[in-house]
Short mmCIF file of C-alpha atoms in Angstrom, two decimals:
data_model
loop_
_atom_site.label_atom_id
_atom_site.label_comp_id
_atom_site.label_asym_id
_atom_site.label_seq_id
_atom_site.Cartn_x
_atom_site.Cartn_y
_atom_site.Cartn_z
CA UNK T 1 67.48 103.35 84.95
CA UNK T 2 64.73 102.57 86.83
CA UNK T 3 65.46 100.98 91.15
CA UNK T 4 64.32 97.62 90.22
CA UNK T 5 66.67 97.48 87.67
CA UNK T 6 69.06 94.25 87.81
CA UNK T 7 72.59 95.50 89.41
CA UNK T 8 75.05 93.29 88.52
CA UNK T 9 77.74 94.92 90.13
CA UNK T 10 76.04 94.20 93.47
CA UNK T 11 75.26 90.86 92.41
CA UNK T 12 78.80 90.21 91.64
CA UNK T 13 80.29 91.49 94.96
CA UNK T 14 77.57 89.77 97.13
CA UNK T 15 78.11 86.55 95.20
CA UNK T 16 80.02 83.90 97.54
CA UNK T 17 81.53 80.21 96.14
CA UNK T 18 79.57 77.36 97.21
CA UNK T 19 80.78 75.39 100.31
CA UNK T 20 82.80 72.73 99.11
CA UNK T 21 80.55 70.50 101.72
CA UNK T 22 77.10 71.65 100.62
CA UNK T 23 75.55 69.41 104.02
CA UNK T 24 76.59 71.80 107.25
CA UNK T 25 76.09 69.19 109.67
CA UNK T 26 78.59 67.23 107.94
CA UNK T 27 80.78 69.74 107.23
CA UNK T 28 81.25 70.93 110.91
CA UNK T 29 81.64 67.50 111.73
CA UNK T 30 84.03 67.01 109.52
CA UNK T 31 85.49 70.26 110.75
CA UNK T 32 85.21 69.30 114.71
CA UNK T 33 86.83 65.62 113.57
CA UNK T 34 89.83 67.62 111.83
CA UNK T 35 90.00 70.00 115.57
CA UNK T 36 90.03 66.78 117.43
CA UNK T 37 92.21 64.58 115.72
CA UNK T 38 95.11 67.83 115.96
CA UNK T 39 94.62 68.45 119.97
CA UNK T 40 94.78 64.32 120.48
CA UNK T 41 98.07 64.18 118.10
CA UNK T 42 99.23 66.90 119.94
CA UNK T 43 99.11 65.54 123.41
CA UNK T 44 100.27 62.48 122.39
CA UNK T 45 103.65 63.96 121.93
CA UNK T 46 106.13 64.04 124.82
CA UNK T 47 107.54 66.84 125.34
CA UNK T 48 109.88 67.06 128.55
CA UNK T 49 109.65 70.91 129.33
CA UNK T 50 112.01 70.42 131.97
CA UNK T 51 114.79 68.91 129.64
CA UNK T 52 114.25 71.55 126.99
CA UNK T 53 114.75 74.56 129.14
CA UNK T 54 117.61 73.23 130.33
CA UNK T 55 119.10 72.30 126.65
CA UNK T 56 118.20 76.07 125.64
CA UNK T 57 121.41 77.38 127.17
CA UNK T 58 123.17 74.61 124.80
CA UNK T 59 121.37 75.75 122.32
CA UNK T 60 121.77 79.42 122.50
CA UNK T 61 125.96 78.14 122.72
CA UNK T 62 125.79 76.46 119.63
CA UNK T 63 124.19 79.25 117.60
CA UNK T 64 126.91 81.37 119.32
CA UNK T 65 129.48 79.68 118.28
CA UNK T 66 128.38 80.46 114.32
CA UNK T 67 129.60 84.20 114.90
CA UNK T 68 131.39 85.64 113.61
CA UNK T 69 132.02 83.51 110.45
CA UNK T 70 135.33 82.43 109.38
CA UNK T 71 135.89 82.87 105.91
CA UNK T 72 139.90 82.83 106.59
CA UNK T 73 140.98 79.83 108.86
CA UNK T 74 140.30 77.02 106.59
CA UNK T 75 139.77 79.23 103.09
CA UNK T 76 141.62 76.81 101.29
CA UNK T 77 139.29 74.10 102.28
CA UNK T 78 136.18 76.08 101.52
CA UNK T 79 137.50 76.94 98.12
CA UNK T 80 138.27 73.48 97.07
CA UNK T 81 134.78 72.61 99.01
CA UNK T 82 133.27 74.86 96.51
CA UNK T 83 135.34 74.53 93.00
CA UNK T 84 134.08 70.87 93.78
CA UNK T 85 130.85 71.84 93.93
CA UNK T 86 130.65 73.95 90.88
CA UNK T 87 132.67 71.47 88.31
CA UNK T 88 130.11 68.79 89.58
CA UNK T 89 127.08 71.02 89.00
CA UNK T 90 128.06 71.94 85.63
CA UNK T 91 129.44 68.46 84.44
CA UNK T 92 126.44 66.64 85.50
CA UNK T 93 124.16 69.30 84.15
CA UNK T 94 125.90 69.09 80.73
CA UNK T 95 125.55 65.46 80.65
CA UNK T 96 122.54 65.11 82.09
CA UNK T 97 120.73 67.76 79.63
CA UNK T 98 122.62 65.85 76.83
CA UNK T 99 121.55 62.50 77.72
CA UNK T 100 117.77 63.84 78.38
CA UNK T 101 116.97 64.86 75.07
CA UNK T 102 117.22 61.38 72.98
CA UNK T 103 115.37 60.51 76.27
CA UNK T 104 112.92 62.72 76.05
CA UNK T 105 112.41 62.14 72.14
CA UNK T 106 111.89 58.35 72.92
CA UNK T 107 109.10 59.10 75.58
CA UNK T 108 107.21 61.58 73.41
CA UNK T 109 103.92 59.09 72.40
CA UNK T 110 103.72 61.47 69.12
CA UNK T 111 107.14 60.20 68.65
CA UNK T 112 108.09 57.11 69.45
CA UNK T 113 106.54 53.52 68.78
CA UNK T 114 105.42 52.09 71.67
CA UNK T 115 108.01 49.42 72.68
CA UNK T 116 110.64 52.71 72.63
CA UNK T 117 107.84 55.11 74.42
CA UNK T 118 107.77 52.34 77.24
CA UNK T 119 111.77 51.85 77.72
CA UNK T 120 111.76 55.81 77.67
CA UNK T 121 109.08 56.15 80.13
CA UNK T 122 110.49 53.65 82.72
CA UNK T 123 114.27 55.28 82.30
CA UNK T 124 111.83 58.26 83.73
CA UNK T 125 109.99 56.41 86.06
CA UNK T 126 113.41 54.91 87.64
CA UNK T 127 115.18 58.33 87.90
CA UNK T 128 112.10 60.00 89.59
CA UNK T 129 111.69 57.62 91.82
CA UNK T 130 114.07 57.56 94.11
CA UNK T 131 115.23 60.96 95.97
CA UNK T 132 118.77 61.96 95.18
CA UNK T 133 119.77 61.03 98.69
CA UNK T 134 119.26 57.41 97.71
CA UNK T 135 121.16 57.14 94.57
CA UNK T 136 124.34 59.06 95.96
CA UNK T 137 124.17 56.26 98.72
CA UNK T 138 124.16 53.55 95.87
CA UNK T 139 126.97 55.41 93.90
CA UNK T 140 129.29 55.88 96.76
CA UNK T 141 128.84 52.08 97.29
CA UNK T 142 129.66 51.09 93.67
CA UNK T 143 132.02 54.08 93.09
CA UNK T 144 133.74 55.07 96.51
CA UNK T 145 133.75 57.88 98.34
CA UNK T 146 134.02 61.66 96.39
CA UNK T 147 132.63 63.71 93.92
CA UNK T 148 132.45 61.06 91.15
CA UNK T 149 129.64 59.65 93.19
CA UNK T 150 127.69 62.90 93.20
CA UNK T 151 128.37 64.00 89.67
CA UNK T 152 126.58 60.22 88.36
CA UNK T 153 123.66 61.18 91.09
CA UNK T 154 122.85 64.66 89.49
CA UNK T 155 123.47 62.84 86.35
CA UNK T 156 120.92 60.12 86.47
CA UNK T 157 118.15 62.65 88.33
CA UNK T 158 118.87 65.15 85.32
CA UNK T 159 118.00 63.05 83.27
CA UNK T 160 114.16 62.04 84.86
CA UNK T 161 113.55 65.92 85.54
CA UNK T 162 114.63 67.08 82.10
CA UNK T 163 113.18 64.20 80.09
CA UNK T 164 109.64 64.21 81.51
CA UNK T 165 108.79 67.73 81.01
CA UNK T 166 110.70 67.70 77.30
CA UNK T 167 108.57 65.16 76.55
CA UNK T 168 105.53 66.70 77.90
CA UNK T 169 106.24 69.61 75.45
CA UNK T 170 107.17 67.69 72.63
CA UNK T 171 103.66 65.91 72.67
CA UNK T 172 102.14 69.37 72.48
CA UNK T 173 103.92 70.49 69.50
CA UNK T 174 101.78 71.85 66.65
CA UNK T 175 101.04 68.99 64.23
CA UNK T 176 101.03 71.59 61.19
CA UNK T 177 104.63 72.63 61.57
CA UNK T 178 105.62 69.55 61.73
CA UNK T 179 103.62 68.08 59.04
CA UNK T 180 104.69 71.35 56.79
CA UNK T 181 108.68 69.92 57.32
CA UNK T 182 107.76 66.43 56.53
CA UNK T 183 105.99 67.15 53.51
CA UNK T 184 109.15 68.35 52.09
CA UNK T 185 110.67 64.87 52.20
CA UNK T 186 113.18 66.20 55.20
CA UNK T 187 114.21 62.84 56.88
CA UNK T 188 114.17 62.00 60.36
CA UNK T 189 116.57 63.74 62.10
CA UNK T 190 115.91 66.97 59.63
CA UNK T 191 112.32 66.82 60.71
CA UNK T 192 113.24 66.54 64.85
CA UNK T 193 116.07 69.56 63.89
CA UNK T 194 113.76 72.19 62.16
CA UNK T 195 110.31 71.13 63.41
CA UNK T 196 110.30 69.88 66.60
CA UNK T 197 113.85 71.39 68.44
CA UNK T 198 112.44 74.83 67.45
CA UNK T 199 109.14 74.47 69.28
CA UNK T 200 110.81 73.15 72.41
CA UNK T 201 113.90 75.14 72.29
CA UNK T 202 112.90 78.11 74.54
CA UNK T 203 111.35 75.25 77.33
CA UNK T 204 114.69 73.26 77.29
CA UNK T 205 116.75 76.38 77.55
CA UNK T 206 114.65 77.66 80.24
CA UNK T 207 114.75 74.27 81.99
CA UNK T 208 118.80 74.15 81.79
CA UNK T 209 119.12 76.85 84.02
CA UNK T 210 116.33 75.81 86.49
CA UNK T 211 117.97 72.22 86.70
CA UNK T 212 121.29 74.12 87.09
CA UNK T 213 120.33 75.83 90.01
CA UNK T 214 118.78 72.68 91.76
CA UNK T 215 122.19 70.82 90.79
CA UNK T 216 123.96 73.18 92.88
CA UNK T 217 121.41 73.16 95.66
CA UNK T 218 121.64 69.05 95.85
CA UNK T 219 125.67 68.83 95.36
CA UNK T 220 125.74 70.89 98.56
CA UNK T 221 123.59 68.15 100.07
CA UNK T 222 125.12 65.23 98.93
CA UNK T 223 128.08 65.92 100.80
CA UNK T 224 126.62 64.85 103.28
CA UNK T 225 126.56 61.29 102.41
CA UNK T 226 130.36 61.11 101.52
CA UNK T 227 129.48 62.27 97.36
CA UNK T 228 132.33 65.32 97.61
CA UNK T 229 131.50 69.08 96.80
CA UNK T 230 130.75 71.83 99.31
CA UNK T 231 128.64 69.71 101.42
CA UNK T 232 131.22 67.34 102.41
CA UNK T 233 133.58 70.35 103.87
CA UNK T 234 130.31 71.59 105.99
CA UNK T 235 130.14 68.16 107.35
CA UNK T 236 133.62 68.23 108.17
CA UNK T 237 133.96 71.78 109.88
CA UNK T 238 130.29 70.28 111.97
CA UNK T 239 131.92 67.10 112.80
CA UNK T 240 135.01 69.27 114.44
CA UNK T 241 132.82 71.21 115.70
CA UNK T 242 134.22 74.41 113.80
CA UNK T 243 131.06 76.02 114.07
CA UNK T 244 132.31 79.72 112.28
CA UNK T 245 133.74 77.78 109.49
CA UNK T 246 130.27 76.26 108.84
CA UNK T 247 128.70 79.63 109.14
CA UNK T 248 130.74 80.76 106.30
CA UNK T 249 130.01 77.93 104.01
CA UNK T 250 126.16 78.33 104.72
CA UNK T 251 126.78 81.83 103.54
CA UNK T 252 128.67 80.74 100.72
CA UNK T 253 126.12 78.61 99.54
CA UNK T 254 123.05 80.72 100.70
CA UNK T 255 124.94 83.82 98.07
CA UNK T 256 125.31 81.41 95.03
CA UNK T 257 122.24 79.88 95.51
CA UNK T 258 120.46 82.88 95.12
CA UNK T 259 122.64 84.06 92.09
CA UNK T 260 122.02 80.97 90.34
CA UNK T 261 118.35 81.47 91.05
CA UNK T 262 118.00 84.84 89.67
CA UNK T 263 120.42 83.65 86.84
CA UNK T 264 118.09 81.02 86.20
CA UNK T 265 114.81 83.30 86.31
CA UNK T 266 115.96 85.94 84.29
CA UNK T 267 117.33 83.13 81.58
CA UNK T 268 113.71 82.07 81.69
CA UNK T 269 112.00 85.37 81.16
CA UNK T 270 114.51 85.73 78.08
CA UNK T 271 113.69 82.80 76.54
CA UNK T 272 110.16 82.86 77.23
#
């Protein structure tokens, strides 16, 4: 090979992406905007040093008062706190995933005539819209206080996070299996059942335990608005200042949290 030969491993390591601002002037203007804009937001924040030294004796107090955890003093509490928690994840799951699907059918354009696609799509649009914060606070008003309230919430947001990415995968289905079923005269519900279900069945499945493990995550939050589970006893133990008792429900929920999530993963890579 002769020296002037082309060396395209050279090439390749000395090759650099374009500037995403080809102009330099403008981009380190754009750059030194950006630099001022965070030093003037900065200083424009008040900040009493003098205040917050003296509050981080309070605060080292607080965080004290988290050790050691109690698991024992109000166990009974935590265990109904949780049991709560876990028959509300796994109802609303249930009914959520099963109210999804026809849902999610209904929203699929490759599915659905348009007057159903649009009905489908806005029952999405509603249920994503608002966080879950905001719909416990409506249930609690129009069901009371407790864990009916959160078990409608994760309900009703099951339904928008399940339903838009079923549909999603249902509009990528390959035409030729499905076409294959419907040539053989199957009906409607045959063809959805042995040409559609089967393509999507993995994704749902996969999807079940991810929403599963973000049920739990939000029952634990909703608590904190009055909608039961393990959340509510945490607010309780904070709001009588039973700091050690909260310390053991954040470890409580911090373990099954992360069971559910590996749960959840390895369900995925199963399926998958």
């Amino acid at each position: 090979m002769s020296a002037t030969a082309f060396d395209a491993a050279a090439a390749a390591r000395a090759w650099r992406p374009p500037p995403l601002i080809s102009n330099p002037l403008l981009r380190y203007a754009i750059y030194l905007g950006a630099l001022a804009y965070v030093v003037l937001g900065v200083a424009t924040v008040e900040v009493n040093w003098t205040r917050a030294a003296e509050g981080m004796g309070r605060a080292a107090g607080f965080l004290g008062g988290f050790f050691p955890p109690d698991f024992v003093s109000k166990g009974d509490d935590i265990f109904e706190g949780l049991m709560e928690s876990l028959t509300m994840t796994v109802v609303s799951t249930a009914l959520g995933i099963i109210l999804s699907i026809p849902v999610a059918l209904g929203a699929s354009r490759n599915l659905a005539p348009l007057p159903v696609y649009l009905f489908c799509r806005g029952i999405i649009a509603v249920s994503r819209t608002f966080q879950e914060i905001i719909i416990a606070i409506v249930f609690v008003a129009m069901v009371g206080f407790g864990p009916l309230a959160g078990m409608l919430t994760l309900t009703f947001a099951t339904i928008g996070f399940m339903a838009k990415l079923l549909a999603e995968d249902i509009e990528d289905i390959e035409r030729a299996q499905a076409e294959a079923v419907r040539a053989t005269g199957a009906g409607w519900f045959s063809w959805i059942a042995w040409s559609v279900l089967p393509q999507v069945k993995p994704r749902l499945i996969g999807l079940s335990a991810y929403r599963l493990d973000i049920n739990f995550r939000e029952s634990a939050v909703l608590g904190l608005v009055g909608a039961g589970g393990i959340g509510d006893t945490l607010n309780t133990a904070f709001d009588r200042y039973e700091f050690d008792t909260a310390a053991a429900i954040l470890l409580i929920i911090i373990a099954i949290v992360l069971a559910c999530e590996y749960t959840s993963g390895w369900i995925r890579r199963k399926v998958q």
